Short mmCIF file of C-alpha atoms in Angstrom, two decimals:
data_model
loop_
_atom_site.label_atom_id
_atom_site.label_comp_id
_atom_site.label_asym_id
_atom_site.label_seq_id
_atom_site.Cartn_x
_atom_site.Cartn_y
_atom_site.Cartn_z
CA UNK Q 1 -40.37 -69.47 -129.54
CA UNK Q 2 -41.66 -72.45 -131.44
CA UNK Q 3 -44.55 -74.64 -130.30
CA UNK Q 4 -42.09 -77.48 -129.72
CA UNK Q 5 -39.94 -75.29 -127.45
CA UNK Q 6 -43.04 -74.15 -125.54
CA UNK Q 7 -44.14 -77.75 -125.11
CA UNK Q 8 -40.73 -78.71 -123.73
CA UNK Q 9 -40.73 -75.75 -121.35
CA UNK Q 10 -44.21 -76.69 -120.12
CA UNK Q 11 -42.98 -80.25 -119.54
CA UNK Q 12 -39.98 -78.99 -117.57
CA UNK Q 13 -42.15 -76.61 -115.51
CA UNK Q 14 -44.35 -79.44 -114.20
CA UNK Q 15 -42.31 -79.85 -111.00
CA UNK Q 16 -42.55 -76.14 -110.22
CA UNK Q 17 -46.33 -76.19 -110.58
CA UNK Q 18 -46.68 -79.44 -108.62
CA UNK Q 19 -44.57 -77.97 -105.82
CA UNK Q 20 -46.78 -74.86 -105.72
CA UNK Q 21 -49.92 -77.02 -105.53
CA UNK Q 22 -48.44 -78.85 -102.54
CA UNK Q 23 -47.62 -75.55 -100.83
CA UNK Q 24 -51.19 -74.35 -101.37
CA UNK Q 25 -52.66 -77.55 -99.94
CA UNK Q 26 -50.28 -77.35 -96.97
CA UNK Q 27 -51.48 -73.81 -96.30
CA UNK Q 28 -55.08 -75.02 -96.43
CA UNK Q 29 -54.25 -77.86 -94.03
CA UNK Q 30 -52.62 -75.37 -91.65
CA UNK Q 31 -55.75 -73.20 -91.71
CA UNK Q 32 -57.95 -76.25 -91.07
CA UNK Q 33 -55.78 -77.23 -88.09
CA UNK Q 34 -56.13 -73.72 -86.71
CA UNK Q 35 -59.91 -73.92 -87.10
CA UNK Q 36 -59.99 -77.36 -85.45
CA UNK Q 37 -58.04 -76.04 -82.47
CA UNK Q 38 -60.58 -73.23 -81.98
CA UNK Q 39 -63.58 -75.44 -82.52
CA UNK Q 40 -65.24 -77.36 -79.69
CA UNK Q 41 -66.56 -80.85 -80.14
CA UNK Q 42 -70.26 -81.54 -79.74
CA UNK Q 43 -70.98 -84.88 -78.11
CA UNK Q 44 -74.69 -84.35 -77.63
CA UNK Q 45 -77.09 -86.31 -79.73
CA UNK Q 46 -80.34 -84.44 -79.85
CA UNK Q 47 -82.92 -86.20 -81.92
CA UNK Q 48 -82.55 -88.98 -84.41
CA UNK Q 49 -79.41 -87.87 -86.20
CA UNK Q 50 -75.95 -89.14 -85.46
CA UNK Q 51 -73.84 -86.80 -83.35
CA UNK Q 52 -70.88 -87.21 -85.70
CA UNK Q 53 -72.83 -85.54 -88.51
CA UNK Q 54 -73.21 -82.38 -86.43
CA UNK Q 55 -69.68 -82.28 -85.08
CA UNK Q 56 -67.78 -79.58 -86.96
CA UNK Q 57 -64.50 -80.44 -85.24
CA UNK Q 58 -64.77 -84.03 -86.43
CA UNK Q 59 -65.49 -82.87 -89.99
CA UNK Q 60 -62.44 -80.62 -89.90
CA UNK Q 61 -60.26 -83.43 -88.55
CA UNK Q 62 -61.46 -85.69 -91.37
CA UNK Q 63 -60.60 -82.92 -93.85
CA UNK Q 64 -57.12 -82.60 -92.31
CA UNK Q 65 -56.64 -86.36 -92.65
CA UNK Q 66 -57.79 -86.22 -96.30
CA UNK Q 67 -55.42 -83.31 -96.92
CA UNK Q 68 -52.55 -85.28 -95.38
CA UNK Q 69 -53.22 -88.20 -97.71
CA UNK Q 70 -53.45 -85.88 -100.74
CA UNK Q 71 -50.21 -84.15 -99.80
CA UNK Q 72 -48.42 -87.48 -99.35
CA UNK Q 73 -49.59 -88.63 -102.79
CA UNK Q 74 -48.64 -85.28 -104.32
CA UNK Q 75 -45.15 -85.58 -102.81
CA UNK Q 76 -44.75 -89.02 -104.39
CA UNK Q 77 -45.93 -87.60 -107.72
CA UNK Q 78 -43.55 -84.64 -107.37
CA UNK Q 79 -40.58 -86.95 -106.74
CA UNK Q 80 -41.48 -88.97 -109.85
CA UNK Q 81 -41.95 -85.79 -111.88
CA UNK Q 82 -38.58 -84.44 -110.78
CA UNK Q 83 -36.96 -87.77 -111.70
CA UNK Q 84 -38.48 -87.56 -115.19
CA UNK Q 85 -37.25 -83.99 -115.59
CA UNK Q 86 -33.76 -84.94 -114.36
CA UNK Q 87 -33.64 -87.75 -116.92
CA UNK Q 88 -34.70 -85.40 -119.72
CA UNK Q 89 -32.12 -82.81 -118.69
CA UNK Q 90 -29.41 -85.46 -118.43
CA UNK Q 91 -29.84 -86.11 -122.17
CA UNK Q 92 -28.36 -82.68 -122.89
CA UNK Q 93 -24.75 -83.39 -123.77
CA UNK Q 94 -23.31 -80.13 -122.47
CA UNK Q 95 -22.52 -79.60 -118.78
CA UNK Q 96 -23.12 -75.84 -118.87
CA UNK Q 97 -26.50 -76.17 -120.59
CA UNK Q 98 -27.46 -78.99 -118.25
CA UNK Q 99 -26.55 -76.80 -115.28
CA UNK Q 100 -28.74 -73.98 -116.57
CA UNK Q 101 -31.69 -76.34 -117.01
CA UNK Q 102 -31.19 -77.83 -113.54
CA UNK Q 103 -31.05 -74.38 -111.98
CA UNK Q 104 -34.15 -73.25 -113.85
CA UNK Q 105 -36.41 -76.30 -113.61
CA UNK Q 106 -35.26 -78.17 -110.51
CA UNK Q 107 -33.99 -75.34 -108.30
CA UNK Q 108 -36.75 -73.01 -109.59
CA UNK Q 109 -34.31 -70.14 -110.10
CA UNK Q 110 -35.20 -67.16 -112.25
CA UNK Q 111 -33.17 -66.36 -115.35
CA UNK Q 112 -31.69 -63.36 -113.53
CA UNK Q 113 -30.69 -65.51 -110.54
CA UNK Q 114 -28.99 -68.00 -112.87
CA UNK Q 115 -27.18 -65.18 -114.66
CA UNK Q 116 -25.96 -63.77 -111.36
CA UNK Q 117 -24.88 -67.19 -110.10
CA UNK Q 118 -23.01 -68.11 -113.28
CA UNK Q 119 -21.67 -64.57 -113.86
CA UNK Q 120 -23.31 -64.19 -117.26
CA UNK Q 121 -25.52 -61.54 -118.76
CA UNK Q 122 -29.24 -62.35 -118.61
CA UNK Q 123 -29.43 -62.39 -122.44
CA UNK Q 124 -26.64 -64.96 -122.55
CA UNK Q 125 -28.57 -67.21 -120.17
CA UNK Q 126 -31.72 -66.81 -122.27
CA UNK Q 127 -29.79 -67.77 -125.41
CA UNK Q 128 -28.14 -70.77 -123.73
CA UNK Q 129 -31.48 -71.78 -122.24
CA UNK Q 130 -33.10 -71.96 -125.66
CA UNK Q 131 -30.13 -73.89 -127.01
CA UNK Q 132 -30.53 -76.36 -124.13
CA UNK Q 133 -34.29 -76.63 -124.72
CA UNK Q 134 -33.62 -77.50 -128.34
CA UNK Q 135 -31.40 -80.38 -127.21
CA UNK Q 136 -34.11 -81.98 -125.09
CA UNK Q 137 -35.56 -84.89 -127.03
CA UNK Q 138 -39.34 -84.55 -127.26
CA UNK Q 139 -39.74 -88.33 -126.93
CA UNK Q 140 -38.26 -88.11 -123.42
CA UNK Q 141 -40.94 -85.57 -122.60
CA UNK Q 142 -43.83 -88.01 -122.76
#
């Protein structure tokens, strides 16, 4: 593969990677919620420090809130990323090639899954995929 093809593939894979980052953060948030449910709040204020600084449940709840805001922003970014990818794919002037790119980069299907779905040999899908990649205009990738 050429550097230009690799660059285009990396551009098209952005949604997949963004989606995986969201899933990882959601898993972290789920773990933090589980910890918060097991944790007991401390409302005592012994000494000169603020009780909120010693309250592990409160810290976890703040982390969950921060995670929620990050996830919301990441979802907005993912939607925009997918829109950019859809626009780049739409520039391919061949319905079959466009379908292969949509299946690969927006439905996150493997080459084998696409081959099975379209009733082609895996090598045929790989060949058509590269042909489709070549039709993506690099200017639409930035």
